[in-house]
Coordinates of N, CA and C and ligand atoms in Angstrom, one line a residue:
M1 N 12.3 83.0 49.4 CA 11.2 82.5 50.2 C 10.0 83.5 50.2
A2 N 8.9 83.0 49.8 CA 7.7 84.0 49.7 C 6.5 83.3 50.3
V3 N 6.2 83.7 51.6 CA 5.0 83.2 52.2 C 3.9 84.1 51.8
K4 N 2.9 83.5 51.2 CA 1.7 84.2 50.7 C 0.6 84.2 51.7
K5 N -0.3 85.2 51.6 CA -1.5 85.2 52.4 C -2.4 84.0 52.1
V6 N -2.9 83.3 53.1 CA -3.9 82.3 52.9 C -5.2 82.9 52.9
I7 N -6.0 82.7 51.9 CA -7.4 83.3 51.9 C -8.3 82.4 52.7
R8 N -9.3 83.0 53.2 CA -10.2 82.2 54.2 C -11.6 82.0 53.6
M9 N -12.3 81.1 54.2 CA -13.7 80.7 53.9 C -14.5 82.0 53.7
G10 N -15.2 82.1 52.6 CA -15.9 83.3 52.3 C -15.3 84.0 51.1
H11 N -14.0 83.8 50.8 CA -13.4 84.3 49.6 C -13.9 83.5 48.4
P12 N -14.3 84.2 47.4 CA -14.9 83.5 46.3 C -14.0 82.5 45.5
T13 N -12.7 82.8 45.6 CA -11.7 81.9 44.9 C -11.8 80.5 45.4
L14 N -12.1 80.3 46.7 CA -12.2 79.0 47.3 C -13.4 78.2 46.9
R15 N -14.3 78.9 46.2 CA -15.5 78.2 45.7 C -15.5 77.9 44.2
Q16 N -14.4 78.3 43.5 CA -14.2 78.1 42.1 C -13.7 76.7 41.8
V17 N -14.0 76.2 40.6 CA -13.3 75.0 40.1 C -12.0 75.4 39.5
A18 N -10.9 74.9 40.0 CA -9.6 75.3 39.6 C -9.3 74.9 38.1
K19 N -8.6 75.7 37.4 CA -8.3 75.5 36.0 C -7.1 74.5 35.9
E20 N -7.2 73.6 34.9 CA -6.1 72.6 34.7 C -4.9 73.3 34.1
F21 N -3.8 72.7 34.3 CA -2.5 73.1 33.7 C -2.3 72.4 32.4
T22 N -1.7 73.1 31.4 CA -1.2 72.5 30.2 C 0.2 72.0 30.6
K23 N 0.8 71.1 29.8 CA 2.2 70.6 30.1 C 3.2 71.8 30.1
E24 N 3.0 72.7 29.1 CA 3.9 73.8 29.0 C 3.8 74.7 30.2
E25 N 2.6 74.9 30.7 CA 2.5 75.7 32.0 C 3.2 75.0 33.2
I26 N 3.0 73.7 33.3 CA 3.7 73.0 34.4 C 5.2 73.2 34.4
L27 N 5.8 73.3 33.2 CA 7.2 73.4 33.0 C 7.7 74.8 33.1
S28 N 6.8 75.8 33.2 CA 7.2 77.2 33.2 C 7.8 77.7 34.5
E29 N 8.6 78.7 34.4 CA 9.2 79.3 35.5 C 8.2 79.9 36.5
E30 N 7.1 80.4 35.9 CA 6.0 81.0 36.7 C 5.5 79.9 37.7
T31 N 5.3 78.7 37.1 CA 4.7 77.6 37.9 C 5.7 77.1 39.0
K32 N 7.0 77.1 38.6 CA 8.0 76.7 39.7 C 8.0 77.7 40.8
Q33 N 7.8 79.0 40.5 CA 7.7 80.0 41.6 C 6.4 79.8 42.4
L34 N 5.3 79.4 41.7 CA 4.0 79.2 42.4 C 4.2 78.0 43.4
I35 N 4.8 76.9 43.0 CA 5.0 75.8 43.8 C 5.9 76.2 45.0
Q36 N 7.0 76.9 44.8 CA 7.8 77.4 45.9 C 7.1 78.2 46.9
D37 N 6.2 79.1 46.4 CA 5.4 80.0 47.3 C 4.4 79.1 48.1
M38 N 3.8 78.1 47.4 CA 2.9 77.2 48.1 C 3.6 76.5 49.2
H39 N 4.8 76.0 48.9 CA 5.6 75.2 49.9 C 6.0 76.1 51.0
D40 N 6.5 77.3 50.7 CA 6.9 78.2 51.8 C 5.7 78.6 52.7
T41 N 4.6 78.8 52.1 CA 3.4 79.2 52.9 C 2.9 78.0 53.7
M42 N 2.9 76.8 53.2 CA 2.5 75.6 53.9 C 3.4 75.4 55.1
M43 N 4.7 75.6 54.9 CA 5.7 75.4 56.0 C 5.5 76.4 57.1
A44 N 5.3 77.7 56.6 CA 5.2 78.8 57.6 C 3.9 78.6 58.5
E45 N 2.9 77.9 57.9 CA 1.6 77.8 58.6 C 1.5 76.4 59.3
S46 N 2.6 75.6 59.2 CA 2.6 74.2 59.8 C 1.5 73.4 59.2
G47 N 1.2 73.6 57.9 CA 0.2 72.8 57.2 C 0.8 71.5 56.8
I48 N -0.1 70.5 56.4 CA 0.4 69.2 55.9 C -0.1 69.1 54.4
G49 N -0.7 70.1 53.9 CA -1.2 70.2 52.5 C -1.6 71.6 52.2
I50 N -1.5 71.9 51.0 CA -2.0 73.2 50.5 C -2.4 73.1 49.1
A51 N -3.4 73.8 48.7 CA -3.9 73.8 47.3 C -3.7 75.3 46.8
A52 N -3.4 75.4 45.5 CA -3.1 76.8 44.9 C -4.3 77.8 45.2
P53 N -5.6 77.3 45.1 CA -6.6 78.3 45.4 C -6.5 79.0 46.8
Q54 N -5.9 78.3 47.7 CA -5.7 78.8 49.1 C -4.8 80.0 49.1
I55 N -4.0 80.2 48.1 CA -3.2 81.5 48.0 C -3.7 82.3 46.8
N56 N -5.0 82.1 46.6 CA -5.7 82.9 45.6 C -5.2 82.7 44.1
V57 N -4.8 81.5 43.8 CA -4.4 81.1 42.5 C -5.4 80.0 42.1
P58 N -6.4 80.2 41.3 CA -7.4 79.2 41.0 C -7.0 78.2 39.9
K59 N -5.8 77.5 40.2 CA -5.3 76.5 39.3 C -5.1 75.2 40.0
S60 N -5.2 74.1 39.2 CA -5.3 72.7 39.7 C -4.0 72.1 40.1
V61 N -3.5 72.5 41.3 CA -2.3 71.9 41.8 C -2.3 72.0 43.4
A62 N -1.8 70.9 44.0 CA -1.8 70.8 45.4 C -0.5 70.2 45.8
I63 N -0.1 70.5 47.0 CA 1.1 69.9 47.7 C 0.7 69.2 48.9
I64 N 1.3 68.0 49.2 CA 1.0 67.3 50.4 C 2.3 66.9 51.0
G65 N 2.5 67.0 52.2 CA 3.7 66.5 52.9 C 3.6 66.6 54.4
I66 N 4.0 65.6 55.1 CA 3.8 65.6 56.5 C 5.2 65.4 57.1
E67 N 5.8 66.4 57.8 CA 7.1 66.2 58.4 C 6.9 65.6 59.8
N68 N 7.9 65.1 60.4 CA 7.9 64.5 61.7 C 7.4 65.6 62.7
D69 N 6.6 65.2 63.6 CA 6.2 66.1 64.7 C 5.6 67.4 64.2
N70 N 4.7 67.3 63.2 CA 4.0 68.5 62.7 C 3.3 69.1 63.9
E71 N 3.3 70.5 64.0 CA 2.7 71.2 65.1 C 1.2 71.0 65.1
R72 N 0.6 71.0 64.0 CA -0.9 70.9 63.9 C -1.4 69.4 64.0
Y73 N -0.6 68.5 63.5 CA -1.0 67.1 63.5 C 0.2 66.2 64.0
P74 N 0.5 66.4 65.3 CA 1.7 65.8 65.9 C 1.7 64.2 65.8
D75 N 0.5 63.6 65.7 CA 0.5 62.2 65.7 C 0.5 61.5 64.3
A76 N 0.5 62.4 63.3 CA 0.4 61.9 61.9 C 1.8 61.3 61.5
D77 N 1.8 60.2 60.8 CA 3.0 59.6 60.3 C 3.6 60.5 59.2
P78 N 4.9 60.6 59.1 CA 5.6 61.4 58.1 C 5.2 61.0 56.7
Y79 N 5.1 61.9 55.8 CA 4.8 61.5 54.4 C 5.6 62.5 53.5
E80 N 6.3 61.9 52.5 CA 7.2 62.6 51.7 C 6.5 63.6 50.8
L81 N 7.1 64.8 50.7 CA 6.4 65.9 50.0 C 6.1 65.5 48.5
I82 N 4.9 65.8 48.1 CA 4.5 65.5 46.7 C 3.7 66.6 46.2
T83 N 3.9 66.9 44.9 CA 3.2 67.9 44.2 C 2.4 67.3 43.1
V84 N 1.1 67.5 43.1 CA 0.2 66.9 42.1 C -0.5 68.0 41.3
F85 N -0.3 67.9 39.9 CA -1.0 68.8 39.0 C -2.2 68.0 38.4
N86 N -3.3 68.7 38.2 CA -4.5 68.2 37.6 C -4.9 66.8 38.2
P87 N -4.9 66.7 39.5 CA -5.2 65.4 40.1 C -6.6 64.9 39.9
K88 N -6.8 63.6 39.7 CA -8.1 63.0 39.6 C -8.1 61.8 40.6
I89 N -9.2 61.8 41.3 CA -9.3 60.7 42.4 C -10.3 59.6 42.0
T90 N -9.9 58.4 42.3 CA -10.8 57.2 42.1 C -10.8 56.6 43.5
V91 N -12.0 56.3 44.0 CA -12.1 55.6 45.3 C -11.9 54.1 45.0
L92 N -10.9 53.5 45.9 CA -10.6 52.1 45.7 C -11.3 51.3 46.8
D93 N -11.6 51.9 47.9 CA -12.3 51.2 49.0 C -13.3 52.2 49.7
N94 N -14.5 51.9 49.5 CA -15.6 52.8 49.9 C -15.8 52.8 51.4
E95 N -15.1 51.9 52.1 CA -15.3 51.9 53.6 C -14.9 53.2 54.1
E96 N -15.8 53.8 54.9 CA -15.5 55.2 55.4 C -14.6 55.2 56.6
Q97 N -13.8 56.2 56.7 CA -13.0 56.5 57.9 C -13.3 57.9 58.3
A98 N -13.2 58.2 59.6 CA -13.5 59.5 60.1 C -12.2 60.1 60.8
F99 N -11.8 61.2 60.4 CA -10.7 61.9 61.0 C -11.1 63.4 61.3
F100 N -10.5 64.0 62.3 CA -10.7 65.4 62.5 C -9.8 66.1 61.6
E101 N -10.4 67.0 60.8 CA -9.7 67.8 59.8 C -9.6 69.3 60.3
G102 N -8.6 69.9 59.9 CA -8.5 71.4 60.0 C -8.1 71.9 58.6
C103 N -8.1 73.2 58.5 CA -7.8 73.8 57.2 C -7.2 75.2 57.4
L104 N -6.1 75.5 56.7 CA -5.5 76.8 56.8 C -6.5 78.0 56.4
S105 N -7.5 77.6 55.6 CA -8.5 78.6 55.1 C -9.7 78.7 56.1
V106 N -9.7 77.8 57.1 CA -10.8 77.8 58.1 C -10.1 77.8 59.5
P107 N -9.4 78.9 59.8 CA -8.5 78.8 61.0 C -9.3 78.7 62.3
G108 N -8.8 78.0 63.2 CA -9.3 77.9 64.6 C -10.3 76.8 64.8
L109 N -10.7 76.1 63.7 CA -11.7 75.0 63.8 C -11.2 73.7 63.5
R110 N -11.8 72.7 64.0 CA -11.6 71.3 63.7 C -13.0 70.6 63.4
G111 N -13.0 69.7 62.5 CA -14.3 69.0 62.3 C -14.1 67.6 61.9
L112 N -15.0 66.7 62.3 CA -14.9 65.3 62.0 C -15.5 65.1 60.6
V113 N -14.7 64.5 59.7 CA -15.2 64.2 58.3 C -15.0 62.7 58.0
K114 N -16.1 62.2 57.4 CA -16.0 60.8 57.0 C -15.7 60.8 55.5
R115 N -14.7 60.0 55.1 CA -14.3 59.9 53.7 C -13.9 58.4 53.4
P116 N -13.9 58.0 52.2 CA -13.4 56.7 51.8 C -11.9 56.5 52.3
R117 N -11.6 55.3 52.7 CA -10.3 55.0 53.3 C -9.1 54.8 52.3
K118 N -9.5 54.5 51.1 CA -8.4 54.2 50.1 C -8.8 54.8 48.8
V119 N -7.8 55.5 48.2 CA -8.1 56.2 46.9 C -6.8 56.1 46.0
K120 N -7.1 56.2 44.7 CA -6.0 56.3 43.7 C -6.0 57.8 43.2
I121 N -4.8 58.4 43.1 CA -4.7 59.7 42.5 C -3.9 59.6 41.2
E122 N -4.5 60.0 40.1 CA -3.8 60.2 38.9 C -3.5 61.7 38.7
Y123 N -2.2 62.0 38.3 CA -1.8 63.4 38.3 C -0.6 63.5 37.3
L124 N -0.2 64.8 37.1 CA 1.0 65.1 36.4 C 2.0 65.6 37.4
D125 N 3.3 65.1 37.3 CA 4.3 65.5 38.2 C 5.0 66.8 37.7
M126 N 6.0 67.2 38.4 CA 6.7 68.5 38.1 C 7.3 68.5 36.7
E127 N 7.6 67.3 36.1 CA 8.1 67.3 34.8 C 6.9 67.1 33.8
A128 N 5.7 67.2 34.2 CA 4.5 67.0 33.4 C 4.3 65.6 32.9
N129 N 4.9 64.6 33.7 CA 4.7 63.2 33.4 C 3.5 62.6 34.1
K130 N 2.8 61.7 33.5 CA 1.7 61.1 34.1 C 2.1 60.2 35.3
Q131 N 1.5 60.3 36.4 CA 1.8 59.4 37.5 C 0.5 59.0 38.2
E132 N 0.7 57.9 39.0 CA -0.5 57.6 39.9 C 0.1 57.1 41.2
I133 N -0.7 57.3 42.2 CA -0.3 56.9 43.6 C -1.5 56.4 44.3
I134 N -1.3 55.5 45.2 CA -2.4 55.0 46.0 C -2.2 55.5 47.4
A135 N -3.3 56.0 48.0 CA -3.2 56.6 49.4 C -4.2 55.9 50.3
E136 N -3.8 55.6 51.5 CA -4.7 54.9 52.4 C -4.7 55.6 53.8
D137 N -5.8 55.4 54.5 CA -5.9 55.8 55.9 C -5.8 57.4 56.0
F138 N -5.0 57.9 56.9 CA -5.0 59.4 57.1 C -4.6 60.1 55.8
V139 N -3.6 59.6 55.2 CA -3.1 60.3 54.0 C -4.2 60.3 52.9
A140 N -5.0 59.3 52.8 CA -6.1 59.3 51.8 C -7.0 60.5 52.1
T141 N -7.3 60.7 53.4 CA -8.1 61.9 53.8 C -7.4 63.2 53.4
V142 N -6.1 63.3 53.6 CA -5.3 64.5 53.3 C -5.5 64.8 51.8
F143 N -5.2 63.8 51.0 CA -5.4 64.0 49.5 C -6.8 64.4 49.1
Q144 N -7.8 63.8 49.7 CA -9.2 64.1 49.4 C -9.5 65.6 49.8
H145 N -9.0 65.9 51.0 CA -9.2 67.3 51.5 C -8.6 68.3 50.5
E146 N -7.3 68.1 50.1 CA -6.7 69.0 49.2 C -7.3 69.1 47.8
I147 N -7.7 67.9 47.3 CA -8.3 67.9 45.9 C -9.7 68.5 46.0
D148 N -10.3 68.4 47.1 CA -11.6 69.1 47.3 C -11.4 70.6 47.0
H149 N -10.3 71.2 47.5 CA -10.1 72.6 47.2 C -10.1 72.9 45.7
L150 N -9.7 72.0 44.9 CA -9.6 72.2 43.5 C -10.9 72.1 42.8
I151 N -12.0 71.7 43.5 CA -13.3 71.7 42.9 C -14.2 72.6 43.7
G152 N -13.6 73.5 44.5 CA -14.4 74.5 45.2 C -15.1 74.0 46.5
K153 N -14.6 72.9 47.0 CA -15.2 72.4 48.3 C -14.3 72.6 49.5
L154 N -14.9 72.8 50.6 CA -14.2 72.9 51.9 C -14.6 71.8 52.8
Y155 N -13.8 71.4 53.7 CA -14.1 70.2 54.6 C -15.4 70.5 55.4
V156 N -15.6 71.8 55.7 CA -16.8 72.1 56.5 C -18.1 71.7 55.8
D157 N -18.0 71.6 54.5 CA -19.2 71.2 53.7 C -19.6 69.7 54.0
R158 N -18.6 69.0 54.5 CA -18.7 67.5 54.7 C -18.8 67.1 56.2
V159 N -18.9 68.1 57.1 CA -18.9 67.8 58.5 C -20.4 67.7 58.9
A160 N -20.7 66.6 59.7 CA -22.1 66.5 60.1 C -22.4 67.6 61.2
P161 N -23.6 68.0 61.2 CA -24.0 69.0 62.3 C -23.6 68.4 63.6
G162 N -22.9 69.3 64.4 CA -22.5 68.9 65.7 C -21.1 68.4 65.8
D163 N -20.4 68.2 64.7 CA -19.1 67.7 64.7 C -18.0 68.7 64.4
L164 N -18.3 70.0 64.6 CA -17.4 71.1 64.4 C -17.0 71.7 65.7
Y165 N -15.7 71.9 65.9 CA -15.2 72.4 67.2 C -14.2 73.5 67.0
Y166 N -14.2 74.4 68.0 CA -13.0 75.3 68.0 C -11.8 74.6 68.6
N167 N -10.6 75.0 68.2 CA -9.4 74.2 68.6 C -9.3 74.1 70.1
E168 N -9.6 75.2 70.8 CA -9.4 75.2 72.3 C -10.4 74.2 72.9
E169 N -11.7 74.2 72.5 CA -12.7 73.3 73.0 C -12.4 71.9 72.6
F170 N -11.9 71.8 71.4 CA -11.5 70.4 71.0 C -10.4 69.8 71.9
D171 N -9.4 70.6 72.2 CA -8.3 70.2 73.1 C -8.8 69.9 74.5
E172 N -9.8 70.7 74.9 CA -10.3 70.6 76.3 C -11.2 69.4 76.4
F173 N -12.1 69.2 75.5 CA -13.2 68.3 75.7 C -13.1 67.0 74.9
M174 N -12.3 67.0 73.8 CA -12.3 65.7 73.0 C -11.0 65.0 73.3
V175 N -11.1 63.9 74.0 CA -9.9 63.1 74.2 C -9.9 62.1 73.0
P176 N -9.0 62.2 72.1 CA -9.1 61.3 70.9 C -8.9 59.9 71.3
D177 N -9.6 59.0 70.7 CA -9.4 57.6 70.9 C -8.5 57.1 69.7
D178 N -8.3 55.8 69.6 CA -7.3 55.4 68.6 C -7.8 55.7 67.2
E179 N -9.2 55.7 67.1 CA -9.8 55.9 65.8 C -9.4 57.2 65.2
D180 N -9.4 58.3 66.0 CA -9.2 59.6 65.5 C -8.0 60.3 66.2
E181 N -6.9 59.5 66.2 CA -5.8 60.1 67.0 C -5.1 61.2 66.2
E182 N -5.4 61.3 64.9 CA -4.8 62.4 64.1 C -5.4 63.7 64.4
A183 N -6.5 63.7 65.2 CA -7.1 65.0 65.5 C -6.1 66.0 66.1
Ligands
ZN201 ZN1 -7.9 73.0 53.4

């Protein structure tokens, strides 16, 4: 088990475009260790997703997974752990949805972000096989947030002025309605 340090907003690695993996790289021992470290770090921080750049590895891979009763997103439905190498996103439904997002690289804050509600993700799996998956609703937001990390973007870049909160003030003053219950 190796919990890595999560780098924070302001670190230049978070603004780089992540490098894609070759198939050989995906199958390497080094990459298996990277994925294990990302997983251990995500679990230690109660995250529901993590991208390699967040542990200062500027390569194109992200992990997403929502366990029951996640500490940071207690109302989110469980989602089985998935690892996506070199993911590409296609919007399937442009209708926007708004959820409050947080980020392990932007600790202490929550912000309301509007994103398309349904997307397709094409990626390579742990065996370097091509796969695709369709994500809707909150999980679509989680995928878009993580894949943003691979192109040097942070959710705060997408928050409208006035929609950013400290966690404590968020808990005190924002009573989530049905629309943003994942807050
Ligand atoms: Zn993030």
